[in-house]
CSV table of C-alpha atoms and ligand atoms in Angstrom, one decimal:
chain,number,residue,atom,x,y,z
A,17,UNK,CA,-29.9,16.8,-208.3
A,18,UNK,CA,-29.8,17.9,-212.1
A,19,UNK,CA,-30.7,21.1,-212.8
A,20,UNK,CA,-31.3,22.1,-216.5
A,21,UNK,CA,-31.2,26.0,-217.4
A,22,UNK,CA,-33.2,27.7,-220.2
A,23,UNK,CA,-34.9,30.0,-221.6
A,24,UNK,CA,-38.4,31.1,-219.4
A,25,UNK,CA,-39.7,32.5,-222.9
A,26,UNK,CA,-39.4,32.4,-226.6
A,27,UNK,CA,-41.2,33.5,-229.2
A,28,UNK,CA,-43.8,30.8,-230.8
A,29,UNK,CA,-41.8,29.8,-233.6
A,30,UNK,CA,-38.7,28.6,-231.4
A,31,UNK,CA,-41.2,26.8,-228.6
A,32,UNK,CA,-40.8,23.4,-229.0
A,33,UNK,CA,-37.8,23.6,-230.5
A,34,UNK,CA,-35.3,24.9,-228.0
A,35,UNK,CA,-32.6,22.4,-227.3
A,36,UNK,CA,-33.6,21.7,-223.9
A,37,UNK,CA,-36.0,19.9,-225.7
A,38,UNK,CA,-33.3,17.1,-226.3
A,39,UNK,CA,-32.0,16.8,-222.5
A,40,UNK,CA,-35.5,17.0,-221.2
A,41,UNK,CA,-36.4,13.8,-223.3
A,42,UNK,CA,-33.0,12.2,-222.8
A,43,UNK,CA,-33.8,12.9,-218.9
A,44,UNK,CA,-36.9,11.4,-219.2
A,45,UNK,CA,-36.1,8.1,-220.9
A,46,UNK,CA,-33.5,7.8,-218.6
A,47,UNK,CA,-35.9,8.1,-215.8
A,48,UNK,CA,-33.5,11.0,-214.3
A,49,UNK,CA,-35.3,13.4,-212.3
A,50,UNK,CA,-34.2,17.3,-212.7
A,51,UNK,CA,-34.9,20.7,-212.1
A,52,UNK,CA,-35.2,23.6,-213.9
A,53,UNK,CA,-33.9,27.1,-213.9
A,54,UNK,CA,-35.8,29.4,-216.2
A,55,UNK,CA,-33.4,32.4,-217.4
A,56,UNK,CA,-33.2,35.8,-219.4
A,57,UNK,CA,-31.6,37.7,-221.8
A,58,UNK,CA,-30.3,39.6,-219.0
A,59,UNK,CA,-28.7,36.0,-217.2
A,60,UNK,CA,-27.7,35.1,-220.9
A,61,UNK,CA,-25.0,37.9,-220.7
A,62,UNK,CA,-23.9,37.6,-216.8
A,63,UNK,CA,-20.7,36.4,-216.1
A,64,UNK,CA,-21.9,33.6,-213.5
A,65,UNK,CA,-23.8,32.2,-216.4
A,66,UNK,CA,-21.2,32.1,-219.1
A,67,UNK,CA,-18.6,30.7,-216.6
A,68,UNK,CA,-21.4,27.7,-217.4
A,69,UNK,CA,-21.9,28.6,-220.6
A,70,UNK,CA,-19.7,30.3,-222.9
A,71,UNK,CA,-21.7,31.7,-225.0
A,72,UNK,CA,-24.7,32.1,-223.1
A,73,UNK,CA,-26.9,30.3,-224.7
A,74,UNK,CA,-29.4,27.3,-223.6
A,75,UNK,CA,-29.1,24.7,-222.4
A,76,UNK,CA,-26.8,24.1,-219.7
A,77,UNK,CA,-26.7,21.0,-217.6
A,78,UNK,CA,-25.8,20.9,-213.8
A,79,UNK,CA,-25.1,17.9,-211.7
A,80,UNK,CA,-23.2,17.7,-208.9
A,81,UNK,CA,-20.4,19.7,-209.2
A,82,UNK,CA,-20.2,19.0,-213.2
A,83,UNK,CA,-21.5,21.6,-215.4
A,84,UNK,CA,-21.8,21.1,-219.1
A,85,UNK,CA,-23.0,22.7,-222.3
A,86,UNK,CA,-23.7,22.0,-226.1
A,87,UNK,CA,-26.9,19.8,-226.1
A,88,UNK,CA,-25.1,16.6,-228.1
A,89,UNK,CA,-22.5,16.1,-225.6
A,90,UNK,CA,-25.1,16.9,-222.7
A,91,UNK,CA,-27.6,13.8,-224.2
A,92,UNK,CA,-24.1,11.7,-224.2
A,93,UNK,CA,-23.3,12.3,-221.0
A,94,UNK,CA,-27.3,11.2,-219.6
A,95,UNK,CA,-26.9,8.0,-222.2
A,96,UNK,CA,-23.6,6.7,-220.0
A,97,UNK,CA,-26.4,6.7,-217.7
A,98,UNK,CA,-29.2,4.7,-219.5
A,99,UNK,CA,-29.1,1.5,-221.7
A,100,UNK,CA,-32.2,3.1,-222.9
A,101,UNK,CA,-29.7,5.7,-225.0
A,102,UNK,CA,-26.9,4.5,-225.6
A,103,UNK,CA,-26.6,0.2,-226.1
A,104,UNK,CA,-23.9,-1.2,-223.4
A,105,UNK,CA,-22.4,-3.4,-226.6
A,106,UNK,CA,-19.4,-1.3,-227.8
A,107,UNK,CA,-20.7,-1.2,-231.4
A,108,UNK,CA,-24.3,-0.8,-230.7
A,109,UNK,CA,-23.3,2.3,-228.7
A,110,UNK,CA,-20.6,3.4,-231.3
A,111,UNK,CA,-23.4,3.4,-233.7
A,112,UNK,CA,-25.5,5.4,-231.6
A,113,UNK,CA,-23.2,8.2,-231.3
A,114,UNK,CA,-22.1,7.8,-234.8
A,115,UNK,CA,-25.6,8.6,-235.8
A,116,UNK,CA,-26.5,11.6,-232.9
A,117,UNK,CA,-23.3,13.3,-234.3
A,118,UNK,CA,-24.4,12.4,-238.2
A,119,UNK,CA,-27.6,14.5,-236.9
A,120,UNK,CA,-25.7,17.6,-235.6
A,121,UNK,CA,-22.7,17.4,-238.0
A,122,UNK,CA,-24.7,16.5,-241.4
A,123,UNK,CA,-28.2,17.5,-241.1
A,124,UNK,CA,-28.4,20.2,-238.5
A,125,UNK,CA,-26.1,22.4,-240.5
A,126,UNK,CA,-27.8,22.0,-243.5
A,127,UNK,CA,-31.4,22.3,-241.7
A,128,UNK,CA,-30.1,25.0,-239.5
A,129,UNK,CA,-28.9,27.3,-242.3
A,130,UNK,CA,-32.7,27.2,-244.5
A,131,UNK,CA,-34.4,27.8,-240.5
A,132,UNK,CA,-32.4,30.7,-240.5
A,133,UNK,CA,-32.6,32.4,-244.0
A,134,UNK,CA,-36.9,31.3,-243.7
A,135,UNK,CA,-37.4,32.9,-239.7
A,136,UNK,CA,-34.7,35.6,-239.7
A,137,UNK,CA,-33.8,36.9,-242.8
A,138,UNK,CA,-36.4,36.0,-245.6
A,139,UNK,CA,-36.5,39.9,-247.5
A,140,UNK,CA,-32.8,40.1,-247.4
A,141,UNK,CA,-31.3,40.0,-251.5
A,142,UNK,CA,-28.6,37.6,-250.8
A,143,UNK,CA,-31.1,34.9,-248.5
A,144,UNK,CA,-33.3,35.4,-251.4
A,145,UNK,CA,-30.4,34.6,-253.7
A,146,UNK,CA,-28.9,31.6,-251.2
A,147,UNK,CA,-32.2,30.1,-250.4
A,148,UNK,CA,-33.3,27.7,-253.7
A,149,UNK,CA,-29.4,26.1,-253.3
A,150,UNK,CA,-30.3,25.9,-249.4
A,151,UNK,CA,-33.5,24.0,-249.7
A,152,UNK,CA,-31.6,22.0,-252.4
A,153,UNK,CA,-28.9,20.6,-250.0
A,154,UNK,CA,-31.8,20.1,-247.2
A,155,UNK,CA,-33.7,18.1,-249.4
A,156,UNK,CA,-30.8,16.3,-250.8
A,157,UNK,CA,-29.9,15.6,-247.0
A,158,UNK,CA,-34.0,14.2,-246.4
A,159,UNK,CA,-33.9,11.8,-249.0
A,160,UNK,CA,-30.9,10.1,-248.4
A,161,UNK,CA,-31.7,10.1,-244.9
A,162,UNK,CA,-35.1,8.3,-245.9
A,163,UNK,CA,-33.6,6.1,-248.3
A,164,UNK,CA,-31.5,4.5,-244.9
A,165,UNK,CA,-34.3,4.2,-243.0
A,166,UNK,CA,-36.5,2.6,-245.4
A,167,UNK,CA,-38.4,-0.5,-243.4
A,168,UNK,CA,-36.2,0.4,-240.2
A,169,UNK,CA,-38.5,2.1,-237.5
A,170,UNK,CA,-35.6,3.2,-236.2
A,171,UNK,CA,-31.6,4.2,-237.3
A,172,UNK,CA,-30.5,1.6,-235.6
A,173,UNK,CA,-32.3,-1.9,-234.8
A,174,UNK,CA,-33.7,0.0,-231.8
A,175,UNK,CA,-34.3,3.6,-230.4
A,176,UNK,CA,-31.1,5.5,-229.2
A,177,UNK,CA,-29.7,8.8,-228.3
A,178,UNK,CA,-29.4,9.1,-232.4
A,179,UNK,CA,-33.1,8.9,-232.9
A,180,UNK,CA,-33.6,11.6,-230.7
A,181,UNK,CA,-31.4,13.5,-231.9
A,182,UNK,CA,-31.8,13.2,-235.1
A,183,UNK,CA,-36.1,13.5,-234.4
A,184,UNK,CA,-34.9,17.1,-232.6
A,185,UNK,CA,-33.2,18.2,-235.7
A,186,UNK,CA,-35.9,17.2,-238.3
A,187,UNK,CA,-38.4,19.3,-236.1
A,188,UNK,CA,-36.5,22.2,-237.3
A,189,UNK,CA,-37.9,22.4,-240.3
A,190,UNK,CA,-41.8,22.6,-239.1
A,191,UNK,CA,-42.2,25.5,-240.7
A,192,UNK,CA,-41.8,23.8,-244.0
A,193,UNK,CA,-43.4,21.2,-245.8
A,194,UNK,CA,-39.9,19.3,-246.5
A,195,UNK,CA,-40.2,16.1,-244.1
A,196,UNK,CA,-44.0,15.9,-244.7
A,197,UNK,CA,-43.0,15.5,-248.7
A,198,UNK,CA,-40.5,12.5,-247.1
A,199,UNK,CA,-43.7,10.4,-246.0
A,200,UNK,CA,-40.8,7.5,-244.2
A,201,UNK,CA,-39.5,10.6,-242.6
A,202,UNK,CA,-42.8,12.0,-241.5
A,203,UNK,CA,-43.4,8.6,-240.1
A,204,UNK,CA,-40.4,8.6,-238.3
A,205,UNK,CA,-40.5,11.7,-236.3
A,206,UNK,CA,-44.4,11.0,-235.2
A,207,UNK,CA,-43.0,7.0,-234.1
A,208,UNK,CA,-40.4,8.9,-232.2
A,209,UNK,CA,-41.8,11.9,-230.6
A,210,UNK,CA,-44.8,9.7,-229.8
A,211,UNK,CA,-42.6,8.0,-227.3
A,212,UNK,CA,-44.5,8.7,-223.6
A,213,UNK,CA,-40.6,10.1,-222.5
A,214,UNK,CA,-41.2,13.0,-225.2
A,215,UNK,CA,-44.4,13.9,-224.5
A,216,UNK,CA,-43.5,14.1,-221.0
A,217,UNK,CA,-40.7,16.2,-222.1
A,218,UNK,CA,-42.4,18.8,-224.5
A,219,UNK,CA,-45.0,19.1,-221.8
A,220,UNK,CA,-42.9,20.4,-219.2
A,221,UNK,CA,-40.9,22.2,-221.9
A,222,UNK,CA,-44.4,24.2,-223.4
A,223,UNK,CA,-45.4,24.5,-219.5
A,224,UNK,CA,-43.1,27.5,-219.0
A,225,UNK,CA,-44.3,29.5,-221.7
A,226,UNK,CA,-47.7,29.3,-221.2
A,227,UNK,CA,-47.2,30.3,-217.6
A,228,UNK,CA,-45.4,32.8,-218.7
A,229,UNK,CA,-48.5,34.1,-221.5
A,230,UNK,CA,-51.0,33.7,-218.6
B,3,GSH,N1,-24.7,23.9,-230.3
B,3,GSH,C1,-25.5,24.3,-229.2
B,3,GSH,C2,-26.4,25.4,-229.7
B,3,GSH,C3,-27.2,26.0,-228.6
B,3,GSH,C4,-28.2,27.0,-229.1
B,3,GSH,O1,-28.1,27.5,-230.3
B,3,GSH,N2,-29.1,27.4,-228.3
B,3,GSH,C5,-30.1,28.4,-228.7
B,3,GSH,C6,-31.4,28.0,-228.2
B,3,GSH,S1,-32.0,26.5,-229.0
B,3,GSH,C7,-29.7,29.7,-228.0
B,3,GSH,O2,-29.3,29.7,-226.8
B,3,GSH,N3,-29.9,30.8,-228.7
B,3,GSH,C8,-29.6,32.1,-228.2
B,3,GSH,C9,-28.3,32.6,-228.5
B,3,GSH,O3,-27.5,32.0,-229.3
B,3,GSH,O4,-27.9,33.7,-228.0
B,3,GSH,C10,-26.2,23.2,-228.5
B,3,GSH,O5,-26.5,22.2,-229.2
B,3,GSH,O6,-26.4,23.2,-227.3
């Protein structure tokens, strides 16, 4: 059985957005069943938990014997197991990863650093100071993005892994009206996250945390 371990809370800002977001809806368009184990700041630090994990953060994927973290090479290892993912022609699938690693190499370090200065550090001088140049490399990053996808509904000729990751890495900026002003991004992320896997997904994802608030 697969077991998936995360977080049991977050605050509202990171719900929905917590990485197990992207092996829950990998899982679920593979059709893979899995389990859940909900864990703590406390579990975060023990040593049992960063024999998994390193660095004791989320997710972590269990199966079998075979642990493994970092959510991109977690997603690759569920697309070995579903056409769905990851194309059985050798370029179709080279593509795939070449665009789920284009997600977590080009934009989510560019999206990742303005999420930071806007959530954790807005008042500080020097994210005052870094932010216009941040938001200036983010929407340099959106637009070229959107001029690829033009017509496409998809990266690709078809949904992969590097839709969904890429969809995961755009939600990042929620809090911002950047993808909105990109309406063939905009479109993009609703086509993809209105895929019945992700909504199964985020369901069972936002289920823990309203347990929790209950
Ligand atoms: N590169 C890692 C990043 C994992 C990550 O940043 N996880 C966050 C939750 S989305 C976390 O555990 N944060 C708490 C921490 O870093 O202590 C991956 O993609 O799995």
């Amino acid at each position: 059985m697969i077991t998936v371990h995360t977080f049991g809370w977050v605050p509202p800002f990171a719900q929905g957005l917590v990485r197990d977001m992207r092996v829950r809806w990998a899982l679920e368009e593979a059709g893979l069943a899995y389990k859940v184990r909900l864990i703590d700041a406390e579990t975060q630090q023990a040593p049992d938990y960063r024999a998994l994990q390193p660095f004791g953060q989320a997710p972590v994927y269990e199966e079998d014997g075979l642990s493994l973290f970092e959510s991109g090479a977690i997603v690759l290892h569920i697309g070995e197991k579903s056409e769905v993912l990851l194309p059985r022609d050798q370029e179709g699938r080279a593509r795939a990863v070449t665009w789920l690693l284009c997600a977590l190499n080009t934009m989510e370090i560019v999206i990742q650093e303005l999420a930071e200065i806007d959530l954790f550090t807005p008042d500080e001088d020097w994210a005052k100071e870094r932010r216009p140049l941040a938001e200036a490399m983010v929407r340099k990053r959106l637009s070229e993005l959107a001029a690829w996808l033009g017509d496409r509904e998809y990266l690709e000729d078809r949904f992969t892994a590097g839709d969904l990751m890429m969809t995961t890495v755009l939600q990042i900026l929620r809090h911002t009206d950047l993808v909105e002003n990109e309406p063939v991004l905009a479109a993009y992320v609703r086509r993809c996250t209105a895929r019945p896997a992700y909504q199964r997904a985020y369901e069972a994802h936002m289920a823990a945390f309203r347990k929790k608030a209950s």
